[in-house]
XYZ file of N, CA and C in Angstrom:
681
model
N -9.053 30.493 -47.309
C -9.620 28.715 -47.823
C -10.462 28.835 -48.605
N -11.226 28.879 -50.080
C -11.850 28.782 -50.803
C -12.458 28.044 -51.179
N -13.660 27.431 -50.419
C -14.548 26.287 -50.585
C -16.118 26.392 -51.147
N -16.077 24.905 -51.744
C -17.831 25.036 -51.838
C -18.193 24.097 -51.406
N -19.638 23.980 -51.024
C -20.427 24.257 -50.197
C -20.028 21.504 -49.895
N -20.484 21.494 -51.501
C -20.227 20.278 -51.345
C -18.098 19.780 -51.352
N -17.584 20.364 -50.824
C -16.161 19.845 -50.407
C -16.112 19.982 -48.976
N -17.414 20.206 -48.538
C -17.196 19.931 -46.896
C -17.975 18.898 -46.718
N -17.267 17.468 -46.501
C -17.854 16.903 -45.960
C -17.558 16.300 -44.528
N -18.937 15.899 -43.566
C -18.340 15.387 -42.294
C -18.913 13.444 -42.306
N -18.916 13.277 -40.784
C -19.876 12.130 -40.603
C -21.291 12.007 -40.995
N -21.507 13.435 -40.798
C -23.308 12.928 -41.165
C -23.957 12.426 -42.409
N -22.407 13.063 -43.730
C -22.450 12.632 -44.754
C -22.147 11.628 -45.094
N -20.956 11.015 -44.017
C -20.322 9.507 -44.466
C -22.045 9.319 -44.079
N -22.977 9.104 -43.002
C -23.843 8.485 -43.051
C -24.777 8.229 -44.418
N -25.247 9.518 -44.679
C -26.178 9.061 -45.606
C -25.650 8.505 -46.861
N -24.546 8.317 -47.142
C -23.396 8.266 -47.971
C -23.432 6.705 -48.547
N -23.771 6.325 -47.134
C -23.578 4.305 -46.677
C -24.745 3.872 -47.424
N -25.875 4.763 -46.496
C -27.505 4.318 -46.969
C -27.382 4.188 -48.779
N -26.806 5.125 -49.380
C -27.376 5.447 -50.380
C -26.490 4.119 -51.159
N -25.033 4.327 -50.926
C -24.121 2.986 -51.617
C -24.668 2.140 -51.183
N -25.213 1.503 -50.300
C -25.795 0.314 -49.823
C -27.168 -0.065 -50.538
N -27.687 0.620 -50.650
C -29.386 0.879 -51.401
C -30.242 0.133 -49.917
N -29.921 0.795 -49.032
C -30.212 0.271 -47.829
C -32.058 1.224 -47.713
N -33.203 0.556 -48.278
C -34.064 1.665 -47.762
C -35.049 1.732 -46.462
N -36.384 2.255 -46.908
C -36.972 2.910 -45.400
C -36.579 3.717 -44.677
N -36.779 3.931 -43.585
C -37.146 5.116 -42.804
C -35.766 4.853 -41.599
N -35.101 6.186 -41.233
C -33.768 6.161 -40.644
C -34.787 7.074 -39.166
N -34.110 5.987 -38.246
C -34.485 6.792 -37.223
C -33.281 7.530 -36.415
N -33.717 8.464 -36.315
C -32.429 9.845 -36.558
C -31.804 9.946 -34.885
N -30.888 9.015 -33.742
C -30.552 9.653 -32.511
C -29.223 10.603 -33.127
N -29.653 12.351 -33.112
C -28.723 13.416 -33.356
C -29.571 14.650 -33.749
N -28.688 15.686 -34.691
C -29.153 16.536 -34.293
C -29.209 16.973 -36.144
N -29.636 17.943 -36.708
C -30.112 18.487 -37.529
C -29.397 18.952 -38.866
N -27.576 18.411 -38.906
C -26.936 18.119 -39.543
C -27.228 16.914 -40.108
N -27.597 16.026 -39.733
C -28.084 14.456 -39.721
C -29.352 14.478 -40.380
N -30.136 15.034 -40.512
C -31.301 14.893 -41.244
C -31.143 15.639 -42.704
N -30.263 16.935 -42.229
C -30.123 17.712 -43.874
C -29.539 16.803 -44.923
N -28.078 16.266 -44.458
C -27.537 15.246 -45.319
C -28.244 13.715 -45.553
N -29.853 13.783 -44.851
C -30.136 12.588 -45.343
C -31.435 13.557 -46.941
N -31.677 14.885 -46.618
C -32.932 14.831 -47.135
C -31.738 15.338 -48.214
N -30.873 16.096 -48.044
C -29.808 15.844 -49.669
C -29.662 14.569 -50.647
N -29.979 13.369 -50.041
C -30.216 11.937 -50.807
C -31.338 11.341 -50.640
N -32.464 12.212 -50.287
C -33.782 11.784 -50.353
C -34.370 10.579 -49.618
N -33.427 10.429 -48.454
C -34.021 9.352 -47.442
C -34.383 10.150 -46.343
N -35.735 9.357 -46.372
C -36.897 9.637 -45.314
C -36.380 9.373 -43.575
N -36.798 10.119 -42.913
C -35.985 10.232 -41.235
C -37.000 10.561 -40.620
N -37.142 9.850 -39.782
C -37.483 10.957 -38.202
C -37.172 12.263 -38.439
N -37.343 13.005 -37.407
C -36.874 14.907 -36.877
C -36.140 14.457 -35.851
N -35.148 15.197 -36.255
C -34.341 15.103 -34.546
C -34.578 16.263 -34.100
N -35.539 16.497 -33.792
C -36.067 16.761 -32.423
C -37.247 16.102 -32.077
N -37.730 14.562 -32.587
C -38.639 13.388 -32.392
C -37.798 13.631 -30.998
N -39.410 13.222 -30.028
C -38.948 12.198 -28.671
C -37.576 13.144 -27.897
N -37.674 14.619 -28.308
C -37.314 15.473 -27.590
C -37.459 15.463 -26.344
N -38.860 15.616 -26.209
C -39.130 15.685 -24.643
C -39.358 14.419 -23.859
N -38.715 13.545 -23.026
C -38.880 12.861 -22.153
C -40.287 12.348 -21.517
N -40.929 11.801 -21.778
C -42.386 12.138 -21.395
C -42.794 10.884 -20.845
N -42.066 9.679 -21.361
C -41.835 8.417 -20.457
C -42.199 8.508 -18.730
N -43.465 8.423 -18.183
C -43.042 9.123 -17.110
C -43.687 7.025 -15.849
N -44.017 6.071 -16.680
C -44.446 4.992 -15.972
C -44.269 3.849 -16.995
N -43.592 3.142 -16.306
C -43.440 1.713 -17.488
C -44.624 1.507 -18.065
N -45.895 1.363 -17.885
C -46.893 1.095 -18.895
C -46.437 2.368 -20.034
N -46.090 3.094 -20.421
C -45.821 3.881 -21.510
C -44.887 3.260 -22.111
N -44.073 3.009 -20.905
C -42.508 1.834 -22.643
C -43.013 1.104 -22.923
N -43.799 -0.299 -22.689
C -44.586 -1.241 -23.005
C -45.477 -0.300 -24.240
N -45.849 0.443 -24.492
C -47.141 0.937 -25.060
C -46.109 1.898 -26.256
N -44.789 2.120 -26.346
C -44.558 3.438 -26.882
C -44.548 2.913 -28.649
N -44.654 3.950 -28.973
C -45.155 4.022 -30.454
C -43.973 2.904 -31.610
N -43.832 2.240 -32.376
C -42.687 1.825 -32.868
C -43.409 2.264 -34.476
N -42.188 2.532 -35.489
C -42.202 3.060 -37.204
C -42.216 1.733 -37.475
N -43.019 1.156 -38.384
C -42.446 -0.546 -38.986
C -41.738 -0.084 -40.395
N -41.429 1.285 -40.620
C -41.168 1.425 -41.694
C -39.416 1.696 -41.851
N -38.906 1.990 -40.080
C -37.642 2.659 -39.723
C -36.751 0.853 -39.893
N -35.848 1.837 -40.963
C -34.783 0.251 -41.084
C -33.091 0.879 -41.046
N -33.327 2.133 -40.666
C -31.543 2.002 -40.087
C -31.816 2.825 -38.411
N -31.300 2.572 -38.000
C -31.029 3.689 -36.753
C -29.271 4.776 -36.552
N -29.693 5.655 -37.476
C -28.300 6.429 -37.217
C -28.309 7.506 -36.377
N -26.495 7.189 -34.968
C -26.752 7.590 -34.214
C -25.474 8.727 -34.524
N -25.443 9.729 -33.719
C -24.716 10.754 -33.885
C -24.471 11.707 -32.383
N -23.944 12.682 -32.413
C -24.420 13.727 -31.530
C -25.751 14.917 -31.401
N -26.089 14.579 -29.569
C -27.505 14.907 -29.677
C -27.230 14.952 -27.891
N -27.609 16.756 -28.128
C -27.718 17.555 -26.953
C -29.032 17.356 -26.380
N -29.360 16.365 -27.255
C -31.102 15.725 -26.788
C -31.318 14.849 -26.513
N -30.751 14.241 -25.976
C -30.534 13.031 -25.522
C -30.955 12.441 -24.968
N -32.278 11.500 -24.807
C -32.536 11.018 -23.170
C -33.123 9.847 -23.354
N -33.762 8.907 -22.374
C -34.513 7.876 -22.078
C -35.503 7.161 -23.288
N -36.277 8.417 -23.356
C -37.477 7.763 -24.721
C -36.325 7.851 -25.930
N -35.475 8.387 -26.344
C -34.743 8.662 -27.786
C -34.063 7.016 -27.174
N -32.890 6.888 -25.858
C -32.811 5.562 -25.803
C -33.356 4.240 -26.024
N -35.247 4.334 -25.350
C -35.306 3.311 -25.311
C -35.929 3.101 -27.114
N -36.150 3.899 -28.070
C -36.517 3.481 -28.784
C -35.677 3.107 -29.929
N -34.663 3.922 -29.855
C -32.889 3.130 -30.534
C -32.805 1.749 -30.232
N -33.493 1.466 -28.866
C -32.563 0.066 -27.893
C -33.940 -0.781 -29.486
N -35.285 -0.433 -29.319
C -36.062 -1.328 -29.714
C -35.586 -1.289 -31.777
N -35.694 -0.307 -32.412
C -35.273 -0.607 -33.309
C -33.926 -1.555 -33.686
N -32.656 -1.554 -32.984
C -31.907 -1.561 -33.275
C -31.643 -2.716 -33.092
N -32.022 -3.783 -32.569
C -32.986 -5.088 -32.003
C -33.787 -6.135 -33.271
N -34.473 -4.873 -33.735
C -34.658 -5.947 -35.165
C -33.544 -5.729 -35.885
N -33.417 -7.447 -36.552
C -32.246 -7.732 -37.566
C -32.481 -7.474 -38.455
N -33.338 -6.935 -39.081
C -33.732 -5.722 -40.763
C -33.129 -4.566 -39.776
N -32.587 -4.133 -39.168
C -32.746 -2.770 -38.960
C -31.128 -2.527 -39.159
N -30.663 -1.819 -40.139
C -28.925 -1.018 -39.959
C -28.703 -0.363 -38.885
N -27.541 -0.393 -38.022
C -27.317 0.409 -37.246
C -26.303 0.742 -37.245
N -25.973 2.065 -37.688
C -24.999 3.302 -37.854
C -24.785 4.560 -37.139
N -22.918 4.505 -36.625
C -22.460 5.367 -36.210
C -22.019 6.930 -36.852
N -22.230 7.676 -36.351
C -20.966 8.890 -37.487
C -20.389 8.354 -37.086
N -19.649 8.791 -35.560
C -18.538 8.587 -35.056
C -18.659 8.292 -33.678
N -17.533 8.184 -33.002
C -17.150 7.629 -31.529
C -17.090 8.772 -31.295
N -16.380 9.580 -31.646
C -15.841 10.510 -30.361
C -16.319 10.496 -28.835
N -15.817 9.743 -27.830
C -16.969 9.256 -26.670
C -16.713 11.129 -26.037
N -15.735 12.131 -26.139
C -16.118 13.154 -25.567
C -15.151 14.643 -26.549
N -15.482 15.862 -26.514
C -15.169 16.588 -26.867
C -14.674 17.968 -25.701
N -13.440 18.898 -26.285
C -13.371 19.790 -25.298
C -14.437 20.913 -25.509
N -14.368 21.167 -24.353
C -15.160 22.583 -24.137
C -14.021 24.229 -23.297
N -14.917 24.842 -23.013
C -14.164 25.786 -22.123
C -14.187 25.498 -21.064
N -15.307 24.945 -19.988
C -15.268 24.236 -19.414
C -14.741 22.928 -18.561
N -14.474 22.556 -19.655
C -13.842 21.132 -19.443
C -14.873 20.100 -20.970
N -14.268 19.193 -20.251
C -14.662 18.099 -21.496
C -16.362 17.529 -21.227
N -16.827 17.857 -22.136
C -18.613 17.107 -22.546
C -18.488 15.970 -23.443
N -19.514 15.088 -23.105
C -19.532 14.208 -23.179
C -19.972 13.822 -25.106
N -19.721 12.693 -25.946
C -19.635 13.226 -26.963
C -20.802 12.114 -27.765
N -20.810 12.287 -29.120
C -21.891 10.437 -29.835
C -21.224 9.706 -29.088
N -19.511 9.193 -29.171
C -19.577 7.511 -28.845
C -20.373 7.491 -27.558
N -20.603 8.108 -26.268
C -21.247 8.170 -25.294
C -22.858 7.689 -25.544
N -23.044 8.394 -26.431
C -24.760 7.558 -26.818
C -24.444 6.437 -27.609
N -23.452 5.752 -28.517
C -23.310 5.311 -29.351
C -23.245 3.763 -27.851
N -22.352 4.015 -27.006
C -22.097 2.820 -25.974
C -23.510 2.652 -25.783
N -23.888 3.667 -25.196
C -25.339 3.262 -24.636
C -26.239 2.353 -25.169
N -26.610 2.462 -26.962
C -27.445 2.306 -27.290
C -27.137 0.517 -28.032
N -25.320 0.956 -27.465
C -24.493 -0.975 -28.083
C -25.000 -1.672 -27.338
N -25.235 -1.526 -26.075
C -24.930 -1.363 -24.475
C -26.695 -2.857 -24.182
N -27.677 -1.737 -24.322
C -28.845 -2.266 -24.127
C -29.586 -2.874 -25.053
N -29.218 -2.931 -26.806
C -29.402 -3.413 -28.162
C -28.541 -4.891 -27.941
N -27.334 -5.070 -27.538
C -26.612 -6.010 -27.969
C -26.004 -6.033 -29.084
N -26.082 -4.952 -29.999
C -25.832 -4.602 -31.135
C -24.434 -3.747 -31.346
N -23.341 -4.091 -32.285
C -22.391 -3.058 -32.794
C -22.434 -2.183 -33.795
N -22.360 -1.275 -33.475
C -22.815 -0.526 -34.288
C -21.638 -0.094 -35.509
N -21.874 0.162 -36.712
C -20.819 0.144 -37.934
C -20.601 1.632 -38.355
N -19.715 1.847 -37.761
C -18.963 3.339 -37.543
C -18.594 3.999 -39.134
N -18.836 4.724 -39.445
C -18.897 5.317 -41.162
C -18.024 6.345 -40.654
N -17.740 7.273 -39.733
C -17.433 8.363 -39.921
C -15.574 8.097 -39.812
N -14.719 9.263 -39.034
C -13.479 8.232 -38.550
C -13.216 7.434 -37.521
N -13.062 6.739 -37.355
C -11.819 6.143 -37.828
C -11.706 5.650 -39.307
N -12.972 5.059 -39.328
C -13.278 3.997 -40.575
C -12.784 4.438 -42.006
N -12.361 3.707 -42.537
C -11.761 4.348 -43.680
C -13.232 5.068 -45.311
N -14.234 4.420 -45.142
C -15.374 4.921 -45.611
C -15.074 5.913 -45.904
N -15.196 7.139 -45.157
C -15.328 8.551 -44.917
C -14.050 8.635 -45.941
N -12.748 8.147 -45.627
C -12.050 8.754 -46.836
C -11.774 8.341 -48.082
N -12.849 7.127 -48.677
C -13.305 6.839 -50.160
C -14.282 8.052 -50.452
N -15.275 7.984 -49.570
C -16.105 9.178 -49.892
C -15.675 10.988 -50.772
N -14.557 10.996 -49.535
C -13.896 12.676 -49.704
C -13.174 12.712 -51.179
N -12.339 10.483 -51.435
C -11.632 10.734 -52.935
C -12.360 10.328 -53.814
N -13.557 10.236 -53.930
C -14.427 10.196 -54.674
C -14.695 11.147 -55.293
N -15.238 12.220 -54.333
C -16.280 13.538 -55.019
C -14.945 14.547 -54.614
N -13.700 14.800 -54.135
C -12.516 15.966 -54.315
C -11.351 15.018 -54.496
N -11.232 14.624 -55.203
C -9.705 13.227 -56.168
C -8.549 14.363 -54.795
N -7.723 13.741 -54.503
C -6.281 14.260 -53.843
C -5.261 13.434 -54.094
N -4.477 14.090 -53.867
C -3.184 13.434 -54.134
C -2.716 13.274 -52.312
N -2.587 11.842 -52.128
C -2.506 11.534 -50.335
C -1.036 12.380 -50.078
N 0.026 12.226 -50.651
C 1.215 12.398 -51.135
C 1.210 13.784 -50.206
N 0.463 14.699 -51.047
C 0.371 16.139 -50.650
C -0.942 16.536 -49.534
N -1.335 15.603 -48.470
C -2.755 15.938 -47.798
C -1.929 15.579 -46.265
N -1.817 16.416 -45.724
C -1.818 16.508 -44.580
C -3.480 16.575 -43.376
N -3.717 15.271 -42.280
C -4.740 15.447 -41.565
C -4.086 15.626 -40.587
N -5.402 16.793 -39.626
C -5.168 17.761 -38.483
C -6.242 16.819 -37.715
N -5.737 17.090 -36.526
C -6.996 16.083 -35.185
C -6.174 15.954 -33.828
N -7.163 16.435 -33.139
C -7.067 16.748 -31.609
C -6.877 15.195 -31.196
N -7.809 14.456 -31.794
C -7.755 13.135 -31.455
C -6.913 11.796 -31.359
N -5.641 11.222 -30.822
C -5.282 9.789 -31.366
C -5.689 8.582 -31.773
N -7.259 8.625 -31.320
C -7.374 7.332 -31.131
C -8.550 7.624 -32.128
N -9.175 8.829 -33.363
C -9.754 8.987 -34.537
C -9.472 9.393 -35.168
N -8.698 10.678 -35.466
C -7.703 11.710 -36.074
C -6.918 10.959 -36.972
N -5.755 10.572 -35.690
C -5.029 10.181 -36.373
C -4.548 8.649 -37.271
N -5.645 7.907 -36.175
C -5.384 6.464 -37.051
C -6.036 6.809 -38.609
N -7.457 7.787 -38.256
C -7.379 7.992 -40.186
C -6.478 8.460 -40.972
N -6.338 9.351 -40.241
C -4.939 9.767 -41.269
C -3.892 8.548 -41.954
N -3.341 7.321 -40.563
C -2.349 6.868 -41.279
C -2.953 5.412 -41.817
N -4.782 5.389 -41.668
C -4.941 4.558 -42.500
C -5.015 4.493 -43.749
N -5.392 5.952 -43.679
C -5.678 6.143 -45.676
C -4.472 7.478 -45.530
N -3.089 6.922 -45.639
C -1.968 6.176 -46.052
C -1.611 8.028 -46.461
N -2.230 8.859 -44.854
C -2.231 10.357 -45.854
C -0.876 10.792 -43.892
N 0.033 11.314 -44.580
C 0.378 12.228 -42.732
C -0.025 13.065 -42.037
N 0.456 12.957 -40.406
C -0.853 13.139 -39.411
C -0.040 14.297 -38.537
N -1.068 15.120 -38.324
C -0.927 16.601 -37.287
C -1.893 16.201 -35.658
N -1.264 15.759 -35.503
C -1.415 15.988 -33.565
C -1.560 17.553 -33.350
N -2.383 18.631 -32.567
C -2.833 19.505 -32.189
C -3.326 19.284 -30.744
N -2.891 20.587 -29.999
C -2.729 19.729 -28.320
C -3.750 20.632 -28.140
N -4.901 21.178 -28.726
C -5.414 21.929 -27.941
C -7.406 21.273 -27.396
N -7.107 20.710 -28.025
C -8.235 19.260 -27.660
C -7.851 17.904 -26.455
N -8.192 16.856 -26.912
C -7.673 15.541 -26.068
C -7.142 15.153 -25.875
N -6.003 15.178 -26.680
C -4.783 14.362 -26.282
C -3.056 15.182 -26.583
N -2.088 14.724 -25.768
C -1.263 15.745 -25.471
C 0.156 15.400 -26.376
N 0.975 15.849 -26.197
C 2.035 15.519 -26.834
C 3.016 14.188 -25.660
N 2.319 13.677 -24.205
C 3.107 13.098 -23.730
C 1.963 11.979 -24.137
N 0.929 12.001 -24.569
C -0.218 10.689 -25.353
C 0.219 10.408 -26.619
N 1.033 10.896 -27.287
C 0.977 10.625 -28.779
C 2.431 9.637 -28.332
N 3.526 10.086 -27.299
C 5.086 9.542 -26.902
C 4.440 7.842 -26.906
N 2.604 7.775 -26.117
C 2.897 6.391 -25.376
C 1.502 5.232 -26.559
N 1.578 6.523 -27.289
C 0.368 5.541 -28.639
C 1.154 5.156 -29.363
N 0.261 3.993 -30.025
C 0.899 2.775 -30.644
C 0.591 3.066 -32.451
N -0.234 4.232 -32.373
C -0.290 4.854 -33.968
C -0.051 6.394 -33.343
N 1.396 6.613 -34.006
C 1.849 8.237 -33.392
C 1.582 9.116 -34.670
N 1.564 10.299 -34.282
C 1.552 11.551 -35.247
C 2.766 11.171 -36.281
N 2.468 12.104 -37.608
C 3.828 12.478 -37.832
C 4.581 13.539 -37.751
N 3.718 14.600 -37.115
C 4.003 16.462 -36.639
C 2.957 16.454 -35.491
N 3.434 17.345 -34.715
C 2.801 17.422 -33.462
C 2.810 19.336 -33.096
N 1.814 19.852 -32.931
C 1.891 21.243 -32.689
C 1.582 21.824 -31.590
N 1.094 22.789 -30.653
C 0.414 23.007 -30.131
C -0.628 24.035 -30.077
N -0.945 24.108 -31.588
C -2.465 24.935 -32.207
C -2.423 24.953 -33.918
N -2.976 25.322 -33.972
C -3.501 25.078 -35.810
C -3.048 26.131 -36.350
N -3.118 27.605 -35.262
C -2.349 28.565 -36.180
C -0.899 28.468 -36.163
N -0.742 27.271 -35.655
C 1.066 26.957 -35.852
C 1.184 26.528 -37.246
N 0.395 25.927 -37.948
C -0.137 25.829 -39.057
C 0.559 26.885 -40.709
N -1.024 27.944 -40.563
C 0.228 29.075 -41.061
C 1.507 29.458 -40.534
N 1.704 29.482 -39.446
C 2.843 30.421 -39.536
C 4.107 29.401 -40.170
N 4.048 27.455 -39.766
C 4.912 27.260 -40.789
C 4.927 27.288 -42.172
N 3.904 27.267 -42.822
C 3.503 27.213 -43.917
C 4.110 28.955 -44.495
N 3.658 29.587 -43.869
C 4.498 30.554 -43.821
C 5.590 30.841 -44.570
N 6.964 30.568 -43.143
C 7.653 30.866 -42.936
C 8.569 29.636 -44.288
N 7.725 28.627 -45.275
C 8.209 27.633 -46.225
C 8.011 28.332 -47.860
N 6.679 28.710 -47.528
C 6.123 29.301 -48.719
C 5.698 30.698 -48.607
N 6.223 31.915 -48.211
C 5.404 32.658 -48.071
C 4.288 33.278 -48.804
N 4.465 32.982 -50.375
C 3.522 32.809 -51.614
C 2.481 32.461 -51.354
N 2.320 31.344 -50.510
C 1.130 30.294 -50.146
C 0.009 31.251 -49.123
N 0.730 32.323 -48.047
C 0.298 32.940 -47.371
C -0.479 33.845 -47.819
N -0.107 34.645 -49.267
C -0.729 36.086 -49.782
C -1.147 36.063 -50.510
N -1.805 34.600 -50.934
C -2.653 34.603 -51.934
C -4.064 34.938 -52.047
């Protein structure tokens, strides 16, 4: 597959695009990793560094009360963060409780598959901040339609010839269905065929893994696999 960098659009891109589209000013407090910061830089949006508050050095309640708050912060962006800790949670809570601050989530995946089993996803961190701040995040990635609109604006495509492939029924498949494209669930991640049978929004197709897509295309259009 021959692609350009600008044709690879992820939920971090959606977060930056949302701020840009709505003209939201000020600095973003990032609970996430380098990918979010890179996308914000691409849009010239000031932000805290992804490594900020990576060390949880709060040792007593007094330090929590005296924690430094940046008055320039007008957005909290939360995504997947392997350095998530109590210090980040406390700062994100404080910012999100400010009605002047926009609270954005890149995606709501509660977990992701690993060779060792399931591990916490971005949704787990978002839920923690929502719970303690009393606010609900604006989700800009899957299954929110905002991301598909961003994709269509940058890379126009024919929805009748588009296939959404994913391993989660509650994000990937709903995302594709709401966007009006065909959907394919692969069983190498979170959900299985039995889950799909019980789902309210069902995928159009089901395969054991993504490799089967290649074999299916090759059987129907061998010339496409030799290009």
